[in-house]
Structure formats: structure tokens, C-alpha cells
Amino acid sequence: MASIKITPEPTIRRLPKYVHLLTILKHKGVKSVSSTMIAESLELDSTLVRKDIEATGIVGRPKTGFLVDKLIMALREHLNWNNEDDAFLIGAGSLGAAILGYKGFRECGLNIVAAFDNNPAKIGTVIKNVPVLDYTKLEEHCRRMHIHIGIITVPAPVAQQTADALIRGGVRAIWNFSPTQIATPQWVVVEYAQLTMSLAVLKRKLRETELTDNSIQETK
Amino acid sequence: MASIKITPEPTIRRLPKYVHLLTILKHKGVKSVSSTMIAESLELDSTLVRKDIEATGIVGRPKTGFLVDKLIMALREHLNWNNEDDAFLIGAGSLGAAILGYKGFRECGLNIVAAFDNNPAKIGTVIKNVPVLDYTKLEEHCRRMHIHIGIITVPAPVAQQTADALIRGGVRAIWNFSPTQIATPQWVVVEYAQLTMSLAVLKRKLRETELTDNSIQETK
DNA sequence: ATAATATCAGTAAAATTATATCGATAAATA
DNA sequence: TATTTATCGATATAATTTTACTGATATTAT
């Protein structure tokens, strides 16, 4: 019976923070770190940090904590950052270009090898060292290069058909930057990266603090 | 006694999806919609959708559902998208420029009125119709223009000092795109918008599905 | 006018996630 | 060497979030 311990999403979201903090500590020459210390730096509960670390399989030592080096490696391994995945990006607009230009994804095991667009003026050009290819050839290229990750940065109305093409090409995971829901078979992982979501949280919380600070009362 | 019903974060994150879907329906001429229908489109549980809508205060009618127009307005009101907030963006690099170039934030009640940078070559220029000003004048401008939202797109090592300047200038909410934790007084809302978080979820889930599909067993 | 049906609203239950507690253990100190 | 202390790991509790259930109600069809 297969038994992969699936990691809770809230945990996964915290892990990159740990990697970042630990990397800074490592550069400072720190050799070991306790969950207490991590928790204080990141304003979390220390038990929560220990639980999260548990997911990586690393065990610590009383009084000392965890070895920074080993912990970083285990976290990166758990997040699969040590295995580089090639990916295609579809939609070479301003958002697409920004993503192509961001160097940090390499560090997370993501290598964008080509972009696709249906604009003839863009096809054949190179953006941030990444070639822009013809959208109509997307499926074919996916299959030929065994691409497993597709990044969707096309306008909302064409997001679904883009996803369909990727899936026909054999893609297993889609990072969707369009605001639209896309329907996929269950074996395809879809992660929504929507800044509006994050902005919504920011603006709502700002309002909530404003309202509570001023002690305004809402009806009912 | 002040009593603002604070909305759970998972709910807030789903609300923009509803707005997007409903706006499409509205353009199609649909007048009313049921939670069941929303749930099916967005692959959620219908009770969850109803609970989320409850947060806006809108009530539906049996058999019919909710009026699309009213629901959109209520959602936008709840998210405070109808009140436009002016904001500053600090760090006019590639990520900053991409954010400045994205038109969709206007729709969410965010208006970026100026960018700041410490690079003399950039100061005085205009990026995507937004003027780039001198970073050393940040605090002063914040105070003078009564800016409440700051967007941090500076490199990690200077994120904290940028936040400090914003807070001294009276900012109440910070949208932090740097991967670093920033310390703030409790009255300041901080929202982390980190693509690496989202990517981490994508890559981890991809791995989990790969492992379970192949029925590989992990020790313990 | 009556019956059938889809849906809402409220309550209850389940699942997930976070926090608290406690004994065990390695390091530091007396 | 004995004692103190910080921290781990495990278990238990609490809080949050999601899902399930039930009765009421508006619309549609007969």
C-alpha cells in the first residue's frame, strides 16, 4: 500500500520562509538552530515550527536544536527544490516577462526553458534570455521535451484552452496566474498564483483594523 | 463594545474568485445565481460558498439564489474594492515595474501613485506612467500625502529598513514582496506576497502526486 | 389550488490546523 | 559528579475551517 505522508498546505507555505531564514543564518556562520529561535524570528509558535520540521524527517537534539546545513538540505529536498524541473510559460505579456525576468525561481528548482505566444511580432524574439515560440506548436513541444510544468500568464478568456493544450502535451502541473478557474483531470496539479487574492487579504485586514481601532460598530 | 465580524482568511482568499466568476456571468446577462452553481464552477462545496457569501451580509432567496449585481457589489464592498487607496511602491526593479504595469489592481481599489528607488539613474524617470522618486524622501511623502499602503519590492536585506520608513511615514498596511520577515507594530497589517510560497505548493504537490501514482512507499 | 422541487439559512458534526502540556535527554554549570 | 536548563518529541487539547444535515420558503409544474 502506497503511503506518502502528504504535507498540509499551510505547512508547505511556511517552509520557504524557513529556508530563507536558515540561509541567512548559515551565511552568518551559525551551525545549529532551535525551533524556539526560528519561531521568534518568524513570529510563529515553536511547536508549530517543530511540527513543520517533522514533515521533512529531520530530527533535532535537545538543548541544541537542528543543524542548519542539514535542515536547509532537508527542506529543499522536501520541497523538491533540488530537482530542477523544466517549464514552459504561455503568454509573453508584461506579467509573463516579469516572471521570465525573476532569477529566484532557479533557486526553487524551476527552469523556464521557453515562452509561447500567439502574437507574430513576439514569436521568434528572445525575452530575458528565453526564446518566444509559436503558441500553435505548444502541445508538440511539450511532448517532445517532456515538459511537466506549465505557467499560464495569458488573458483570462483563453486560460482554459491554454491549459487544455498543456494537458494534451502531457503537463502534470499548472501554475495559473490568470484569475480564471480552470478545469483539469485530477492527475493534474493546479496552483493559483493570484495577486488579487493577496491584495484582497491586505485590503480587508486593513479595513478590519481601521474599524476595530475606531470602535465603530456594525449592525448585527 | 466594538464588534466587527472578522472574516476568516480562507474566505477572503476565495472572494475575488467569486467576483471574477460573477462578473463573467453578469456580462453574459445572467441575473441571479445559486450557491450550487457557483460551487460547481469553482469546484467548491456549496455550503462553503453560502457561508462565504454570508460574510458579505447578502441574503438569497430559496429556489432563485442571489442577484448577481447585488452580490458583486456586496463582495466588492466587503473587500473594500470600492474605496480606492493610494499606495507607494518601493523598489523600482523588474518586479516593481511588473506590478506598476499591471492594470488589474485599479479594479481592486489600489492606485499606485508613486514609486521610490535609491538608484539616481531611476529617480526622476517615469515607469508605466508612475513617477520614480527619491527613496530618502519616502517618509516625508508618505506623511504629506497620507499614504496608508506601502508595497515593498526591494531586495531582502533592505526590506526591514524600508518598512521602518513607511511606518514612520504613517503607513498602516504593507504588501511585502520580499522573501524576508519584517517586524512591525501590531497596528500595521503585513501581507506576504511571495511567489516562492505558491511555487513551493505547486512543486511539492506535483511530487506527491508523482509518488502516490507510482505507489512508491516511504519509510515510516 | 396543490404538489413537487431547488435552494436558502441555521445548526450539528467532522476534519483540519494550531497551541499547550509533559516527560526525556543532551549540554552547561556548580 | 550532581544539578540545572533548554530543547526535543509525543500526546492532548483547543481553535478554526469545512462538510453534512434539516426545516422553511419561493418558484415551477400539474
Coordinates of C-alpha atoms (C1' of nucleotides) in Angstrom, one line a residue:
Chain A
M1 CA 0.0 0.0 0.0
A2 CA 1.4 3.3 -1.0
S3 CA 1.9 5.8 1.8
I4 CA 3.3 9.2 1.1
K5 CA 2.7 11.5 4.0
I6 CA 1.1 14.4 2.4
T7 CA 2.2 17.7 3.8
P8 CA -0.6 20.2 4.9
E9 CA -0.7 23.2 2.6
P10 CA -0.2 25.7 5.5
T11 CA 3.0 23.9 6.3
I12 CA 4.3 23.9 2.7
R13 CA 3.7 27.6 2.6
R14 CA 5.8 28.2 5.7
L15 CA 8.7 26.0 4.5
P16 CA 10.2 28.6 2.1
K17 CA 10.3 31.1 4.9
Y18 CA 12.4 28.6 6.9
V19 CA 14.8 28.1 4.0
H20 CA 15.2 31.8 3.6
L21 CA 15.9 32.5 7.3
L22 CA 18.2 29.5 7.6
T23 CA 20.2 30.5 4.6
I24 CA 20.8 33.9 6.2
L25 CA 21.9 32.2 9.4
K26 CA 24.2 29.9 7.5
H27 CA 25.9 32.8 5.9
K28 CA 26.4 34.3 9.3
G29 CA 28.2 31.2 10.3
V30 CA 25.5 29.8 12.6
K31 CA 25.8 26.0 12.8
S32 CA 22.7 25.0 14.7
V33 CA 19.3 26.5 15.5
S34 CA 16.4 25.7 17.8
S35 CA 12.7 25.7 16.9
T36 CA 12.3 28.4 19.5
M37 CA 14.7 30.7 17.8
I38 CA 13.1 30.1 14.4
A39 CA 9.7 30.7 15.9
E40 CA 10.8 34.0 17.4
S41 CA 12.3 35.3 14.2
L42 CA 9.3 34.4 12.2
E43 CA 6.7 35.2 14.8
L44 CA 5.3 31.7 15.0
D45 CA 4.7 29.2 17.7
S46 CA 7.7 27.0 18.4
T47 CA 5.6 23.9 18.5
L48 CA 4.3 24.7 15.0
V49 CA 7.8 25.1 13.8
R50 CA 8.8 21.7 15.2
K51 CA 5.7 20.1 13.6
D52 CA 6.7 21.6 10.3
I53 CA 10.2 20.4 10.5
E54 CA 9.0 17.0 11.4
A55 CA 7.5 16.8 7.9
T56 CA 11.0 16.8 6.5
G57 CA 12.0 13.9 8.6
I58 CA 14.9 15.7 10.2
V59 CA 15.3 15.1 14.0
G60 CA 16.9 17.5 16.4
R61 CA 18.8 17.2 19.6
P62 CA 17.7 18.5 23.0
K63 CA 19.3 21.7 24.1
T64 CA 21.0 22.2 20.7
G65 CA 18.3 22.1 18.1
F66 CA 18.8 21.4 14.4
L67 CA 21.9 21.6 12.3
V68 CA 21.4 24.5 9.9
D69 CA 23.0 22.8 6.9
K70 CA 21.1 19.5 7.3
L71 CA 17.9 21.4 7.8
I72 CA 18.3 23.5 4.7
M73 CA 19.0 20.5 2.7
A74 CA 16.1 18.5 4.1
L75 CA 13.7 21.4 3.5
R76 CA 14.9 21.9 -0.1
E77 CA 14.6 18.2 -0.7
H78 CA 11.1 18.1 0.7
L79 CA 10.0 21.0 -1.5
N80 CA 11.8 19.2 -4.4
W81 CA 13.9 22.3 -5.0
N82 CA 17.0 20.1 -5.6
N83 CA 15.4 18.6 -8.6
E84 CA 15.2 21.1 -11.4
D85 CA 12.0 21.0 -13.5
D86 CA 11.9 22.5 -16.9
A87 CA 8.8 24.5 -17.6
F88 CA 7.0 26.4 -20.4
L89 CA 5.5 29.8 -19.9
I90 CA 2.5 30.7 -22.0
G91 CA 1.6 34.4 -22.5
A92 CA 4.6 36.7 -23.0
G93 CA 2.8 39.9 -21.9
S94 CA 4.1 42.1 -19.1
L95 CA 3.3 39.6 -16.3
G96 CA 5.0 36.8 -18.3
A97 CA 8.0 39.0 -18.9
A98 CA 8.3 39.8 -15.2
I99 CA 8.2 36.1 -14.4
L100 CA 10.8 35.3 -17.0
G101 CA 13.0 38.0 -15.5
Y102 CA 12.8 36.8 -12.0
K103 CA 16.0 34.9 -11.2
G104 CA 14.8 33.5 -7.9
F105 CA 12.9 30.6 -9.4
R106 CA 16.0 28.8 -10.4
E107 CA 16.8 28.5 -6.7
C108 CA 13.5 26.8 -6.3
G109 CA 14.1 24.2 -8.9
L110 CA 12.2 25.8 -11.7
N111 CA 13.8 26.4 -15.1
I112 CA 11.7 28.2 -17.7
V113 CA 13.1 27.0 -21.0
A114 CA 10.7 28.6 -23.4
A115 CA 7.8 31.0 -23.7
F116 CA 4.9 30.8 -26.1
D117 CA 2.7 33.5 -27.6
N118 CA 0.3 33.9 -30.5
N119 CA 1.4 37.3 -31.4
P120 CA 3.5 37.1 -34.6
A121 CA 5.5 40.1 -33.5
K122 CA 6.7 38.3 -30.5
I123 CA 7.3 34.9 -31.9
G124 CA 11.0 34.4 -32.7
T125 CA 12.1 37.0 -30.2
V126 CA 14.0 36.4 -27.0
I127 CA 12.8 37.8 -23.7
K128 CA 15.2 37.7 -20.7
N129 CA 17.2 35.0 -22.5
V130 CA 14.2 32.9 -23.1
P131 CA 13.0 32.2 -26.6
V132 CA 9.4 33.0 -27.5
L133 CA 7.8 30.3 -29.7
D134 CA 4.6 29.9 -31.6
Y135 CA 1.6 29.1 -29.5
T136 CA 0.2 26.6 -32.0
K137 CA 3.3 24.4 -31.5
L138 CA 2.8 24.3 -27.7
E139 CA 1.4 20.8 -27.4
E140 CA 4.0 19.4 -29.8
H141 CA 6.9 21.0 -27.9
C142 CA 5.6 19.8 -24.5
R143 CA 5.5 16.3 -25.7
R144 CA 8.9 16.3 -27.4
M145 CA 10.7 18.0 -24.5
H146 CA 8.8 16.1 -21.7
I147 CA 7.7 19.2 -20.0
H148 CA 5.8 18.7 -16.8
I149 CA 5.1 22.2 -15.6
G150 CA 3.2 24.9 -17.5
I151 CA 2.9 28.5 -16.4
I152 CA -0.2 30.3 -17.6
T153 CA 0.1 34.1 -17.9
V154 CA -2.4 34.5 -20.7
P155 CA -5.6 36.6 -20.5
A156 CA -8.5 35.0 -18.6
P157 CA -10.7 34.1 -21.6
V158 CA -8.0 31.9 -23.2
A159 CA -6.7 30.3 -20.0
Q160 CA -8.8 27.2 -20.3
Q161 CA -7.8 26.4 -23.9
T162 CA -4.2 27.0 -22.9
A163 CA -4.5 24.6 -20.1
D164 CA -6.1 22.0 -22.4
A165 CA -3.2 22.3 -24.8
L166 CA -0.7 21.8 -22.0
I167 CA -2.5 18.8 -20.7
R168 CA -2.7 17.2 -24.1
G169 CA 1.0 17.8 -24.3
G170 CA 1.5 15.8 -21.1
V171 CA 1.9 18.5 -18.5
R172 CA 1.3 17.4 -14.9
A173 CA 1.3 20.7 -13.0
I174 CA 0.0 24.1 -13.9
W175 CA 0.9 27.4 -12.3
N176 CA -2.1 29.6 -13.1
F177 CA -1.6 33.4 -13.0
S178 CA -4.9 34.1 -14.7
P179 CA -7.9 34.9 -12.5
T180 CA -10.0 32.2 -14.0
Q181 CA -10.8 28.8 -12.6
I182 CA -9.5 26.1 -15.0
A183 CA -10.9 22.6 -15.2
T184 CA -8.4 19.8 -15.3
P185 CA -8.3 16.0 -14.8
Q186 CA -7.5 15.0 -11.2
W187 CA -4.0 13.9 -12.0
V188 CA -3.0 17.5 -12.9
V189 CA -2.0 19.7 -10.1
V190 CA -3.2 23.3 -10.4
E191 CA -1.9 26.1 -8.2
Y192 CA -3.4 29.5 -8.4
A193 CA -1.0 32.4 -8.1
Q194 CA -3.2 35.4 -7.9
L195 CA -2.0 38.6 -6.6
T196 CA -5.6 39.8 -6.3
M197 CA -6.1 37.2 -3.6
S198 CA -3.2 38.5 -1.6
L199 CA -4.3 42.1 -2.2
A200 CA -7.8 41.2 -1.1
V201 CA -6.4 39.9 2.2
L202 CA -4.4 43.1 2.7
K203 CA -7.2 45.5 2.0
R204 CA -9.8 43.6 4.0
K205 CA -7.5 43.3 7.0
L206 CA -6.6 47.0 6.8
R207 CA -10.3 47.8 6.9
E208 CA -10.9 45.5 9.8
T209 CA -8.1 47.1 11.9
E210 CA -9.4 50.5 10.9
L211 CA -12.9 49.7 12.0
T212 CA -11.9 48.0 15.3
D213 CA -9.4 50.7 16.2
N214 CA -12.1 53.3 15.8
S215 CA -14.5 51.2 17.7
I216 CA -17.2 51.5 15.1
Q217 CA -20.0 49.0 15.5
E218 CA -21.6 47.1 12.6
T219 CA -25.3 46.4 12.7
K220 CA -25.9 42.9 13.7
Chain B
M1 CA -18.2 47.3 22.6
A2 CA -16.8 47.3 19.1
S3 CA -17.8 44.2 17.1
I4 CA -16.6 43.9 13.6
K5 CA -17.1 40.4 12.4
I6 CA -13.6 39.5 11.2
T7 CA -13.7 37.4 8.1
P8 CA -11.6 34.2 8.0
E9 CA -8.6 34.4 5.7
P10 CA -9.5 31.4 3.7
T11 CA -12.8 33.1 3.0
I12 CA -11.2 36.3 2.0
R13 CA -9.0 34.5 -0.5
R14 CA -12.0 32.9 -2.2
L15 CA -14.0 36.1 -2.5
P16 CA -12.1 37.5 -5.5
K17 CA -12.8 34.3 -7.3
Y18 CA -16.5 34.8 -6.8
V19 CA -16.2 38.4 -8.1
H20 CA -14.4 37.2 -11.2
L21 CA -16.9 34.5 -11.9
L22 CA -19.9 36.7 -11.2
T23 CA -18.6 39.4 -13.5
I24 CA -18.4 37.0 -16.3
L25 CA -21.9 35.8 -15.6
K26 CA -23.1 39.4 -15.5
H27 CA -21.7 40.1 -18.9
K28 CA -23.5 37.1 -20.2
G29 CA -26.7 38.6 -19.0
V30 CA -27.3 36.3 -16.0
K31 CA -29.4 38.0 -13.4
S32 CA -29.3 35.6 -10.5
V33 CA -27.2 32.7 -9.4
S34 CA -27.3 29.9 -6.8
S35 CA -24.6 28.9 -4.4
T36 CA -24.8 25.4 -6.0
M37 CA -23.9 26.9 -9.4
I38 CA -21.0 28.9 -8.1
A39 CA -19.8 25.9 -6.2
E40 CA -19.8 23.8 -9.3
S41 CA -18.0 26.3 -11.4
L42 CA -15.3 26.8 -8.8
E43 CA -15.1 23.2 -7.6
L44 CA -16.1 24.0 -4.0
D45 CA -18.7 22.8 -1.6
S46 CA -22.0 24.7 -2.0
T47 CA -22.3 25.2 1.8
L48 CA -18.9 26.7 1.9
V49 CA -20.0 29.2 -0.8
R50 CA -23.1 30.1 1.1
K51 CA -21.0 30.6 4.3
D52 CA -18.6 32.8 2.4
I53 CA -21.4 34.9 0.9
E54 CA -22.9 35.2 4.4
A55 CA -19.8 37.2 5.4
T56 CA -20.9 40.0 3.0
G57 CA -24.3 40.2 4.6
I58 CA -26.2 39.5 1.4
V59 CA -29.2 37.2 1.8
G60 CA -30.6 35.0 -1.0
R61 CA -33.9 33.6 -1.9
P62 CA -34.9 29.9 -2.0
K63 CA -35.1 28.4 -5.4
T64 CA -33.6 31.5 -7.1
G65 CA -30.3 32.2 -5.3
F66 CA -28.6 35.6 -5.3
L67 CA -28.9 38.6 -7.5
V68 CA -25.7 38.8 -9.5
D69 CA -25.5 42.6 -9.4
K70 CA -26.1 42.9 -5.7
L71 CA -23.7 40.1 -4.9
I72 CA -20.9 41.6 -6.9
M73 CA -21.4 45.0 -5.2
A74 CA -21.5 43.4 -1.8
L75 CA -18.4 41.4 -2.4
R76 CA -16.5 44.4 -3.6
E77 CA -17.7 46.4 -0.7
H78 CA -16.7 43.8 1.7
L79 CA -13.2 43.6 0.2
N80 CA -13.1 47.4 0.2
W81 CA -12.5 47.5 -3.5
N82 CA -15.0 50.3 -3.9
N83 CA -12.8 52.6 -1.9
E84 CA -9.6 53.4 -3.8
D85 CA -6.5 53.5 -1.7
D86 CA -3.4 55.4 -2.8
A87 CA -0.2 53.5 -2.4
F88 CA 3.6 53.8 -2.8
L89 CA 5.8 51.2 -4.3
I90 CA 9.3 51.0 -3.1
G91 CA 11.9 49.3 -5.3
A92 CA 11.6 50.0 -9.0
G93 CA 13.3 46.9 -10.2
S94 CA 11.9 44.3 -12.6
L95 CA 9.3 43.0 -10.1
G96 CA 8.3 46.5 -9.1
A97 CA 8.0 47.5 -12.8
A98 CA 5.8 44.5 -13.4
I99 CA 3.5 45.5 -10.6
L100 CA 3.4 49.0 -11.8
G101 CA 2.4 47.7 -15.2
Y102 CA -0.4 45.5 -14.1
K103 CA -3.7 47.3 -14.7
G104 CA -5.9 44.9 -12.6
F105 CA -5.1 46.4 -9.2
R106 CA -7.1 49.5 -10.1
E107 CA -10.2 47.3 -10.2
C108 CA -9.3 46.2 -6.7
G109 CA -9.2 49.6 -5.3
L110 CA -5.4 50.1 -5.4
N111 CA -3.9 53.1 -7.0
I112 CA -0.1 53.3 -7.1
V113 CA 0.7 56.9 -7.2
A114 CA 4.5 56.9 -6.9
A115 CA 7.5 54.6 -6.9
F116 CA 10.6 55.1 -4.9
D117 CA 14.2 54.0 -5.5
N118 CA 17.7 54.8 -4.4
N119 CA 19.2 54.5 -7.8
P120 CA 20.0 58.0 -9.1
A121 CA 19.6 56.8 -12.7
K122 CA 16.0 55.9 -12.0
I123 CA 15.0 58.8 -9.8
G124 CA 13.1 61.4 -11.9
T125 CA 12.1 58.9 -14.5
V126 CA 8.6 57.6 -15.2
I127 CA 7.8 53.9 -15.3
K128 CA 4.4 52.8 -16.7
N129 CA 3.1 56.3 -16.0
V130 CA 4.2 56.3 -12.4
P131 CA 6.9 58.7 -11.3
V132 CA 10.0 57.4 -9.6
L133 CA 11.0 59.5 -6.6
D134 CA 14.0 59.6 -4.2
Y135 CA 14.0 56.9 -1.6
T136 CA 15.3 59.3 1.0
K137 CA 12.1 61.4 0.7
L138 CA 9.9 58.4 1.3
E139 CA 8.8 59.1 4.8
E140 CA 8.2 62.7 4.1
H141 CA 6.0 62.0 1.1
C142 CA 4.0 59.3 3.0
R143 CA 3.1 61.8 5.6
R144 CA 2.3 64.6 3.3
M145 CA 0.1 62.5 1.0
H146 CA -1.5 60.5 3.8
I147 CA -0.5 57.2 2.2
H148 CA -1.7 54.1 4.1
I149 CA -0.4 51.3 1.9
G150 CA 3.2 50.6 1.0
I151 CA 4.3 47.9 -1.5
I152 CA 7.8 46.6 -0.8
T153 CA 9.7 45.2 -3.8
V154 CA 13.2 46.0 -2.6
P155 CA 15.9 43.3 -2.1
A156 CA 15.6 41.3 1.1
P157 CA 18.4 42.9 3.0
V158 CA 16.8 46.3 2.9
A159 CA 13.2 45.2 3.4
Q160 CA 13.1 46.0 7.1
Q161 CA 14.5 49.5 6.9
T162 CA 12.1 50.2 4.0
A163 CA 9.2 49.0 6.2
D164 CA 10.5 51.2 9.1
A165 CA 10.5 54.3 6.9
L166 CA 7.0 53.5 5.7
I167 CA 5.7 53.1 9.2
R168 CA 7.4 56.3 10.4
G169 CA 5.5 57.9 7.5
G170 CA 2.2 56.6 8.8
V171 CA 1.6 53.6 6.6
R172 CA -0.9 51.2 8.0
A173 CA -0.6 48.3 5.6
I174 CA 2.4 46.7 3.9
W175 CA 2.3 44.4 0.9
N176 CA 5.6 42.7 1.2
F177 CA 7.1 41.0 -1.9
S178 CA 10.5 40.4 -0.4
P179 CA 11.1 37.0 1.0
T180 CA 12.1 38.4 4.4
Q181 CA 10.0 38.5 7.5
I182 CA 9.6 42.1 8.6
A183 CA 8.9 43.2 12.2
T184 CA 6.1 45.8 12.6
P185 CA 4.0 47.2 15.4
Q186 CA 0.7 45.3 15.8
W187 CA -1.4 48.1 14.3
V188 CA 0.3 47.6 10.9
V189 CA -1.1 44.9 8.6
V190 CA 1.5 42.9 6.7
E191 CA 0.6 40.6 3.9
Y192 CA 3.3 38.5 2.3
A193 CA 3.0 38.1 -1.4
Q194 CA 5.7 35.6 -2.2
L195 CA 5.6 33.6 -5.4
T196 CA 8.1 31.1 -4.0
M197 CA 5.3 30.1 -1.5
S198 CA 3.0 29.4 -4.3
L199 CA 5.7 27.6 -6.3
A200 CA 6.6 25.6 -3.3
V201 CA 3.0 24.3 -3.1
L202 CA 3.0 23.5 -6.8
K203 CA 6.2 21.6 -6.8
R204 CA 5.5 19.7 -3.6
K205 CA 2.1 18.7 -4.8
L206 CA 3.4 17.6 -8.1
R207 CA 5.9 15.4 -6.3
E208 CA 3.2 14.0 -4.0
T209 CA 1.0 13.0 -6.9
E210 CA 4.0 11.5 -8.8
L211 CA 4.9 9.5 -5.7
T212 CA 1.4 8.2 -5.0
D213 CA 0.7 7.5 -8.6
N214 CA 3.7 5.3 -8.8
S215 CA 2.9 3.7 -5.5
I216 CA 6.3 4.3 -4.1
Q217 CA 6.5 3.8 -0.4
E218 CA 8.3 6.0 2.0
T219 CA 10.0 4.5 5.1
K220 CA 8.0 5.1 8.2
Chain C
dA1 C1' -55.1 25.3 -6.0
dT2 C1' -52.0 21.7 -4.9
dA3 C1' -47.8 19.1 -5.3
dA4 C1' -43.1 18.8 -6.5
dT5 C1' -38.5 20.8 -6.4
dA6 C1' -34.5 23.7 -5.8
dT7 C1' -32.4 26.4 -2.8
dC8 C1' -31.6 29.1 1.4
dA9 C1' -30.4 29.6 6.4
dG10 C1' -29.3 27.7 10.5
dT11 C1' -27.4 24.1 13.3
dA12 C1' -24.6 20.0 14.1
dA13 C1' -20.7 17.1 13.1
dA14 C1' -16.3 16.2 11.1
dA15 C1' -11.8 17.3 9.6
dT16 C1' -8.0 20.0 9.7
dT17 C1' -4.8 23.0 11.8
dA18 C1' -2.7 25.3 15.7
dT19 C1' -1.5 25.5 20.6
dA20 C1' -0.5 23.7 25.2
dT21 C1' 1.5 20.3 28.3
dC22 C1' 4.8 16.9 29.9
dG23 C1' 8.5 13.5 30.3
dA24 C1' 13.0 12.6 28.3
dT25 C1' 17.6 14.0 27.1
dA26 C1' 21.8 16.5 25.9
dA27 C1' 24.6 20.3 27.2
dA28 C1' 26.1 23.6 30.6
dT29 C1' 27.2 24.8 35.3
dA30 C1' 28.2 24.4 40.1
Chain D
dT1 C1' 29.6 14.2 39.7
dA2 C1' 25.2 16.2 40.6
dT3 C1' 22.1 19.8 39.3
dT4 C1' 20.1 23.0 36.4
dT5 C1' 18.4 24.4 32.0
dA6 C1' 17.0 24.5 27.2
dT7 C1' 15.0 21.9 23.9
dC8 C1' 13.1 17.9 21.6
dG9 C1' 9.3 14.6 20.6
dA10 C1' 5.0 12.9 21.7
dT11 C1' 0.4 13.4 23.3
dA12 C1' -3.6 16.0 24.4
dT13 C1' -6.4 20.0 24.0
dA14 C1' -8.3 23.9 21.6
dA15 C1' -9.5 26.6 17.7
dT16 C1' -10.5 27.1 13.1
dT17 C1' -12.4 25.7 8.9
dT18 C1' -15.1 22.6 6.2
dT19 C1' -18.8 19.5 5.3
dA20 C1' -23.3 17.4 6.4
dC21 C1' -27.9 17.7 7.7
dT22 C1' -32.7 19.6 8.5
dG23 C1' -36.7 22.5 8.1
dA24 C1' -38.5 26.6 5.8
dT25 C1' -39.7 29.1 1.6
dA26 C1' -40.2 30.7 -3.1
dT27 C1' -40.8 29.1 -7.8
dT28 C1' -42.5 25.9 -11.2
dA29 C1' -45.5 22.4 -12.9
dT30 C1' -49.6 19.8 -12.8

